mmCIF file of C-alpha atoms in Angstrom:
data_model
loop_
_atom_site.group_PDB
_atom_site.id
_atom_site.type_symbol
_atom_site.label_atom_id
_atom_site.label_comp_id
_atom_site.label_asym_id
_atom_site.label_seq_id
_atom_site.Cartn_x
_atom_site.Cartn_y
_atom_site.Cartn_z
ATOM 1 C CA UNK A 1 9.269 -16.202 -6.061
ATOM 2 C CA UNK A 2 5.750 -15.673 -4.760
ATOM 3 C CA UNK A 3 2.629 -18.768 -5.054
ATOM 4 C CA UNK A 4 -0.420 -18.465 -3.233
ATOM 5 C CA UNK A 5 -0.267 -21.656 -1.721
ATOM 6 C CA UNK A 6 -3.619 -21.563 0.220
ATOM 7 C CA UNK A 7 -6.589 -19.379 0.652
ATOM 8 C CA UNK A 8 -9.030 -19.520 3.720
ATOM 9 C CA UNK A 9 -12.371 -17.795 4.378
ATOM 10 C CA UNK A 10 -13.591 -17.248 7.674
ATOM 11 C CA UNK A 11 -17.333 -16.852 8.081
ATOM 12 C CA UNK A 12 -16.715 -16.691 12.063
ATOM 13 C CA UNK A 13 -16.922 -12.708 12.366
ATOM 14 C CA UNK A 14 -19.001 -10.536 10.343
ATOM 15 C CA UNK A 15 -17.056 -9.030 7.747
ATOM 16 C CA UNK A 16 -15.672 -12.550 7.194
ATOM 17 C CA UNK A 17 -12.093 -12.994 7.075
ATOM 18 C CA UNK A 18 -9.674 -13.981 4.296
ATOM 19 C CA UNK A 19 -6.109 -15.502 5.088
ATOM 20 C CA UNK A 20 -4.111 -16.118 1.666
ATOM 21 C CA UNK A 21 -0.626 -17.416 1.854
ATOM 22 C CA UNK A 22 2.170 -16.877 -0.119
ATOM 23 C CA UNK A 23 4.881 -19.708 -0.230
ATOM 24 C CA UNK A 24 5.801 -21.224 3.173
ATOM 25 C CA UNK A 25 5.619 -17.913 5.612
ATOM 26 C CA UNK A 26 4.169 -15.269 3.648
ATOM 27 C CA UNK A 27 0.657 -14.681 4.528
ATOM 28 C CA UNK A 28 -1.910 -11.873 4.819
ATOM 29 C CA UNK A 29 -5.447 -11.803 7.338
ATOM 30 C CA UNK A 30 -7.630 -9.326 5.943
ATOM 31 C CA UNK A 31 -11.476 -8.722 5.917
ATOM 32 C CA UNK A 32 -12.900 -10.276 2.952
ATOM 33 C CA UNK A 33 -13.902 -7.733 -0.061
ATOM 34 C CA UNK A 34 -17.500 -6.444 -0.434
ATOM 35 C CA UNK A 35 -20.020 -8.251 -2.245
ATOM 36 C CA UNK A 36 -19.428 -6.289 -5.359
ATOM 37 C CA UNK A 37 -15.867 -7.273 -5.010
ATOM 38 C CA UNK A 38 -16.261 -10.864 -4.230
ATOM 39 C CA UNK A 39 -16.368 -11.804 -8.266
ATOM 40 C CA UNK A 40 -13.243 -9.815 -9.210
ATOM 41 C CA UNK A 41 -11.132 -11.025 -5.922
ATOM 42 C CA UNK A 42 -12.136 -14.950 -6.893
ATOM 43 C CA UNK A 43 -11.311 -14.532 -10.567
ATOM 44 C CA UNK A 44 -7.675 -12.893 -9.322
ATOM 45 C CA UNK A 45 -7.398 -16.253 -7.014
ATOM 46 C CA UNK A 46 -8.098 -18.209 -9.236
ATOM 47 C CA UNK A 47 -5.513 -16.776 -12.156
ATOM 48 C CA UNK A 48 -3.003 -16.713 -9.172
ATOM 49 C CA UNK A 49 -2.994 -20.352 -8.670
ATOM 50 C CA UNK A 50 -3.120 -21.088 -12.110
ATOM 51 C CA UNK A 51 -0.076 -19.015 -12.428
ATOM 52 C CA UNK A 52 -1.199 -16.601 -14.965
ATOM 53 C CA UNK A 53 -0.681 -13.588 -16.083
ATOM 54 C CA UNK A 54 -3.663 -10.809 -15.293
ATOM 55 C CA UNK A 55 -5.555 -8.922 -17.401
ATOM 56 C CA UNK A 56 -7.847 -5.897 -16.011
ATOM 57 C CA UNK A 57 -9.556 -2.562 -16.976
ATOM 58 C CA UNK A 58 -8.835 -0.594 -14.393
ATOM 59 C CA UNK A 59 -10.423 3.366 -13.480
ATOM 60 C CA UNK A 60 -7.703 5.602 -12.498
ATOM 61 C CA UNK A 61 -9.073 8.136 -9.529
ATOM 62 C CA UNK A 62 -6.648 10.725 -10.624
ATOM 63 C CA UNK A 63 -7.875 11.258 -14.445
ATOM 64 C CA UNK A 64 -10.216 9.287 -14.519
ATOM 65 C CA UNK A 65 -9.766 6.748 -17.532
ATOM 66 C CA UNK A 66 -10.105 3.663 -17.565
ATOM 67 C CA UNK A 67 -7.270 1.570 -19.264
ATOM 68 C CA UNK A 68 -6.332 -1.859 -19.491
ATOM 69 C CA UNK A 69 -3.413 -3.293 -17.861
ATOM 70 C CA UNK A 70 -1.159 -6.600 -18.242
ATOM 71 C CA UNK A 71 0.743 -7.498 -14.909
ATOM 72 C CA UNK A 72 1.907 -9.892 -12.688
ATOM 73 C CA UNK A 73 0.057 -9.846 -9.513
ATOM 74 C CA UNK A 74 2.483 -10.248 -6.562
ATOM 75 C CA UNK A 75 0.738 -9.546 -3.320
ATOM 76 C CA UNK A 76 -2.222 -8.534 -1.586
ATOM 77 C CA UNK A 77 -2.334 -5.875 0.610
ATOM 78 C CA UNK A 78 -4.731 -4.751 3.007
ATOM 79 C CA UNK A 79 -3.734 -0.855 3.839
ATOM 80 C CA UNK A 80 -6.261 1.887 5.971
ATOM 81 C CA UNK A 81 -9.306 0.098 4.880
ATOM 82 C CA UNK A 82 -8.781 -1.152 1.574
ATOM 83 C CA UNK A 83 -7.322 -3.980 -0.516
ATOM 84 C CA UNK A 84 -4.817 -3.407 -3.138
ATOM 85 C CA UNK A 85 -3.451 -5.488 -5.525
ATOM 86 C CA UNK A 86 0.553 -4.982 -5.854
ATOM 87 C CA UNK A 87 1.704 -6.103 -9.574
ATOM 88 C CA UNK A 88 4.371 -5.906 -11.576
ATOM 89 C CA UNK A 89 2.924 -4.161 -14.441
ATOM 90 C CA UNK A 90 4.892 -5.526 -17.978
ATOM 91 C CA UNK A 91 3.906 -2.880 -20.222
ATOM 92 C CA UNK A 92 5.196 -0.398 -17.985
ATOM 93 C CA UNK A 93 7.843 -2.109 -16.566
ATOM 94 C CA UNK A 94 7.506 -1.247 -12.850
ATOM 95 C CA UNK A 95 6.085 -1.801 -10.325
ATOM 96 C CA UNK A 96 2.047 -0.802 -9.681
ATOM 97 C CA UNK A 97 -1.161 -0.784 -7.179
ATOM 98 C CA UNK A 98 -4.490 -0.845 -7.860
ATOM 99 C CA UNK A 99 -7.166 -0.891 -5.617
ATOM 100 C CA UNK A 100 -9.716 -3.532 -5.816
ATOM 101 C CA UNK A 101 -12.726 -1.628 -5.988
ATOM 102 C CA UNK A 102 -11.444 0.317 -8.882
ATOM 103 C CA UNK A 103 -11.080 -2.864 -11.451
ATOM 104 C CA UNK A 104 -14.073 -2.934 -13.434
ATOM 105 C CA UNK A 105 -16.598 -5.493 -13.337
ATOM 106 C CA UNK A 106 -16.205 -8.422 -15.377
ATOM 107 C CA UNK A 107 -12.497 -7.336 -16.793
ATOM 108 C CA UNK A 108 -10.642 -10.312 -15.282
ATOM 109 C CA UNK A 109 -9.147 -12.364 -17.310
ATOM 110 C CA UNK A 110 -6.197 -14.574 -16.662
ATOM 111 C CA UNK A 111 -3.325 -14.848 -19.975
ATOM 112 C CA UNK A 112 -1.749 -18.457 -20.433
ATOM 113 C CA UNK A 113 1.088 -17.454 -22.132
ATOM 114 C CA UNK A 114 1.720 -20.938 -23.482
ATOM 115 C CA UNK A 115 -1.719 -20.413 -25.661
ATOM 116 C CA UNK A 116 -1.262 -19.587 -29.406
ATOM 117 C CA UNK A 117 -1.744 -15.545 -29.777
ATOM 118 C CA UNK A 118 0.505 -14.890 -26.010
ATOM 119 C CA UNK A 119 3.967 -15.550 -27.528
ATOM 120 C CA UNK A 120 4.872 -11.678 -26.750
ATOM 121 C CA UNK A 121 4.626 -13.663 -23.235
ATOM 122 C CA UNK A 122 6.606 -16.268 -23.546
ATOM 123 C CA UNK A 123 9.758 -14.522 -21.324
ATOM 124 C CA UNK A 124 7.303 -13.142 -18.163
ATOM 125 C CA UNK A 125 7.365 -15.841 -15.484
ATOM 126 C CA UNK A 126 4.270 -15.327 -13.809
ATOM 127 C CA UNK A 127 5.705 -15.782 -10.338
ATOM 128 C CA UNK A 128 9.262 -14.316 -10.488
ATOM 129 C CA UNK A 129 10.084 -10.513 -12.046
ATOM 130 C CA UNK A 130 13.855 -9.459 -12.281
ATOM 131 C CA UNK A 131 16.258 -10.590 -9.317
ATOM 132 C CA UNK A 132 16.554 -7.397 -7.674
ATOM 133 C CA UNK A 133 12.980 -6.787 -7.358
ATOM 134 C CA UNK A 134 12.075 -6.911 -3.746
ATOM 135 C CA UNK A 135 8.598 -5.904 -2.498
ATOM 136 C CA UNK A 136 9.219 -5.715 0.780
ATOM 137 C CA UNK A 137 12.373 -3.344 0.682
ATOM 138 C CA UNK A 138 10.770 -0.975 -1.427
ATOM 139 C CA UNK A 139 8.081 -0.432 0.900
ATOM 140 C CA UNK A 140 10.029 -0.116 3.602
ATOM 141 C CA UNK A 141 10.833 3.281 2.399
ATOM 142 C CA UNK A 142 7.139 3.943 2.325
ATOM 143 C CA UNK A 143 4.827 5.257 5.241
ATOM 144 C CA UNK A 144 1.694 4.072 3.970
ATOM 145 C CA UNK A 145 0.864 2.471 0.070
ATOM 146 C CA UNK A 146 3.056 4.832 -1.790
ATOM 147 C CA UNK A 147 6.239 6.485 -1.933
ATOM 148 C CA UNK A 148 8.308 8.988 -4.443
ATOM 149 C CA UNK A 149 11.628 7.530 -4.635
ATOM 150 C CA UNK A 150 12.942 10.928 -4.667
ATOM 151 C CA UNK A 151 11.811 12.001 -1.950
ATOM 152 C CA UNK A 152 12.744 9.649 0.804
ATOM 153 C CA UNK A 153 14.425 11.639 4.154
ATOM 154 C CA UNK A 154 15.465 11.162 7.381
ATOM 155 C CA UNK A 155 12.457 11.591 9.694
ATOM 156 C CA UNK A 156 12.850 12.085 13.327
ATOM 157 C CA UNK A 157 9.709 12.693 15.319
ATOM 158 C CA UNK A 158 8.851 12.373 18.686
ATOM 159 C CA UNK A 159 5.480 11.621 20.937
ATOM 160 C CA UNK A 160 3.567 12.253 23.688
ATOM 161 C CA UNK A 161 3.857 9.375 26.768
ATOM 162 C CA UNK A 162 0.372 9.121 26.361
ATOM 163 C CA UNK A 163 0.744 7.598 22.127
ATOM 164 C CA UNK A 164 3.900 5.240 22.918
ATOM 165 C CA UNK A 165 1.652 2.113 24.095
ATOM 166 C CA UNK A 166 0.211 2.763 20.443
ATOM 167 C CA UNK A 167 3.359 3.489 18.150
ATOM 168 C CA UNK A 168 5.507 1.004 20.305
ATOM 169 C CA UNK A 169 3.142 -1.915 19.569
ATOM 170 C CA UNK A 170 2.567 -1.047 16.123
ATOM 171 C CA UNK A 171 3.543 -3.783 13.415
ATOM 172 C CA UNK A 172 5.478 -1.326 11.197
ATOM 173 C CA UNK A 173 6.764 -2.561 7.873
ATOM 174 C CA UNK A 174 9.358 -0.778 7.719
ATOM 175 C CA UNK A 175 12.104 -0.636 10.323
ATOM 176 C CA UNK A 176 11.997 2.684 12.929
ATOM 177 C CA UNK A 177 14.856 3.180 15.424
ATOM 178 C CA UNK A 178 12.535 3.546 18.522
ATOM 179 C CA UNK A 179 14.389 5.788 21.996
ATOM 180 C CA UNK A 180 12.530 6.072 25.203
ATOM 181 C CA UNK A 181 13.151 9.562 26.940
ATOM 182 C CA UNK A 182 13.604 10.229 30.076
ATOM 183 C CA UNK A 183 10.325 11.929 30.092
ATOM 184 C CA UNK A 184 8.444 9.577 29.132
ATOM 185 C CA UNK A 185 8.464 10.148 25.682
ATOM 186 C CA UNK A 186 9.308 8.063 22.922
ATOM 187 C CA UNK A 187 11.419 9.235 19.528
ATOM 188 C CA UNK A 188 10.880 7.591 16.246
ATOM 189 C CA UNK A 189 13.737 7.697 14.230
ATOM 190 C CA UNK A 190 13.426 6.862 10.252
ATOM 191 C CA UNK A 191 14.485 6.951 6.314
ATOM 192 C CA UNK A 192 10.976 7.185 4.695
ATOM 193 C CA UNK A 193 9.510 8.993 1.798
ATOM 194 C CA UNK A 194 7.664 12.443 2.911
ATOM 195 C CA UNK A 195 4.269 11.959 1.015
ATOM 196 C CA UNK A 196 0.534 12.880 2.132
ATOM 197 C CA UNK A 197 -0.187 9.412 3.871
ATOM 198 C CA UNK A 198 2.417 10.208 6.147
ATOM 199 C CA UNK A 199 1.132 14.306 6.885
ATOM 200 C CA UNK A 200 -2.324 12.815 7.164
ATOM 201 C CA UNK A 201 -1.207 10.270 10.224
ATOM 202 C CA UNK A 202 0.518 12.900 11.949
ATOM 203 C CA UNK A 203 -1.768 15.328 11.751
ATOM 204 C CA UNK A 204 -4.436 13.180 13.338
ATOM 205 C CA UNK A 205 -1.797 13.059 16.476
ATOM 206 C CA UNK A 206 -1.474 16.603 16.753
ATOM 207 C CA UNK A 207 -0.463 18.387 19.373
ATOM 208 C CA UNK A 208 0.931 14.782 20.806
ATOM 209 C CA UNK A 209 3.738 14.814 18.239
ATOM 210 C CA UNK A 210 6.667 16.821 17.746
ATOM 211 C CA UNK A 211 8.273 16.975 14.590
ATOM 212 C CA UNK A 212 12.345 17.301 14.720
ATOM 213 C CA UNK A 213 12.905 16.682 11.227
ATOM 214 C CA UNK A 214 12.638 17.153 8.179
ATOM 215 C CA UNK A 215 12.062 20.960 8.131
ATOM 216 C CA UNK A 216 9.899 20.019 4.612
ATOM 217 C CA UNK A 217 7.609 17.520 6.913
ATOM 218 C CA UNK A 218 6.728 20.444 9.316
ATOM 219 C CA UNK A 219 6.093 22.962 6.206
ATOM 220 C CA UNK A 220 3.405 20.517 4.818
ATOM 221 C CA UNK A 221 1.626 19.883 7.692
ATOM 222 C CA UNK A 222 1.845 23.670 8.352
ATOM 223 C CA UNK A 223 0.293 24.394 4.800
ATOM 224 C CA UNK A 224 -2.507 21.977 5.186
ATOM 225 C CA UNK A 225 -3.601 23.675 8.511
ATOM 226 C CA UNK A 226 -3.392 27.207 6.336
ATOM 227 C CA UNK A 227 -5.689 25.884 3.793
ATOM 228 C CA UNK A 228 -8.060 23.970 6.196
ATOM 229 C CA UNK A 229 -8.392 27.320 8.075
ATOM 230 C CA UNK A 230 -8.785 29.362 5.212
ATOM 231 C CA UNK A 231 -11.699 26.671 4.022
ATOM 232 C CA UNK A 232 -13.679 26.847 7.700
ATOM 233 C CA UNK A 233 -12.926 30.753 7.769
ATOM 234 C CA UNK A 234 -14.650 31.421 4.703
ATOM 235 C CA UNK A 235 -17.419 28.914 5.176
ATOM 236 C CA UNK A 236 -18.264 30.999 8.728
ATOM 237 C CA UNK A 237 -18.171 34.290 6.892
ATOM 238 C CA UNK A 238 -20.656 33.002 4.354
#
């Protein structure tokens, strides 16, 4: 069951501040969308706590098109930058992200199902999707946004004295088995999907990570430094 109970804007810092909260404890802090934004995030607000059902067009990055899609929006997140709207899309039966920025103008528009015309609606309840459909758990096999279900490993990695004020202190959502060393190090223990968000965060820590396992993490990262030094190689030679 997820309601946004409340929403709060913070004009005290500069970019202003949103707090929306789900339920009784649920709640998420993030910087408030650009102005070009602002319009689409009210009108998704606004459906929200009228407890409809969400309409958008929405540009996909990867091809792309630009399709509409019918969903139930479920939570905000706020992830390396950017807001994305989790949903539990009904034509497709799953679950779905989309970024903010990539709904199209002016394509919000909330569904009453209990309007004539919506009756294909009548069975979605805006606020609850099938029992075993938990947010939370499913990211918790994710690194970052996304994950590949089929491709979730055990992960063992371990870093650098100087990095375990910074992983230690992290607020991870998922749960990692965390063992100091006796030389100072720390190991990071974990069952998480190997995907690019993941290569791209270790990367930026190298050489103050070592990768233990899996032998598939270490070949990515290994073929991303081939191609990046392939890139710069042939940029000098030209």
């Amino acid at each position: 069951m997820v309601f946004a109970s409340s929403i709060t804007l913070f004009n005290i810092s500069r970019p202003a501040i949103l707090c929306i909260t789900f339920g009784r404890s649920d709640f998420i802090l993030v910087p408030f969308p650009a102005p070009n934004m602002i319009i689409e995030m009210v009108g998704i607000i606004d459906i929200i706590l009228k407890a409809q059902i969400l309409q958008i067009d929405y540009h996909t990055k990867s091809t792309g098109e630009i399709g509409r899609r019918v969903c139930v929006p479920l939570k905000i997140i706020y992830n390396s930058g950017t807001l994305y709207l989790y949903v539990y899309d009904i034509d497709k039966k799953g679950e779905r992200q989309f970024a903010l920025h990539r709904i199209i103008p002016g394509s919000v528009v909330g569904i009453d199902k209990k309007e004539k015309g919506n009756e294909k609606y009548k069975d979605v309840h805006p606020f609850k999707i099938q029992d075993d459909f938990d947010i939370d758990e499913k990211r918790s096999l994710s690194f970052g946004l996304v994950w590949n279900q089929k491709n979730i490993q055990n992960v063992v990695l371990e870093f650098d004295k100087n990095l375990v004020d910074q992983i230690e202190n992290r607020d991870w959502h998922f749960n990692p088995i965390l063992e100091y060393l006796g030389n100072g190090n720390l190991l990071m223990k974990m069952k998480i999907d190997i995907n690019h968000e993941l290569v791209t965060w270790l990367m930026a820590r190298l050489p103050n990570v070592i990768i233990h396992e899996p032998q598939e993490l270490i070949d990515m990262i290994q073929e991303r430094l081939k191609v990046f030094q392939a890139e710069h190689n042939l940029k000098n030679n030209n």
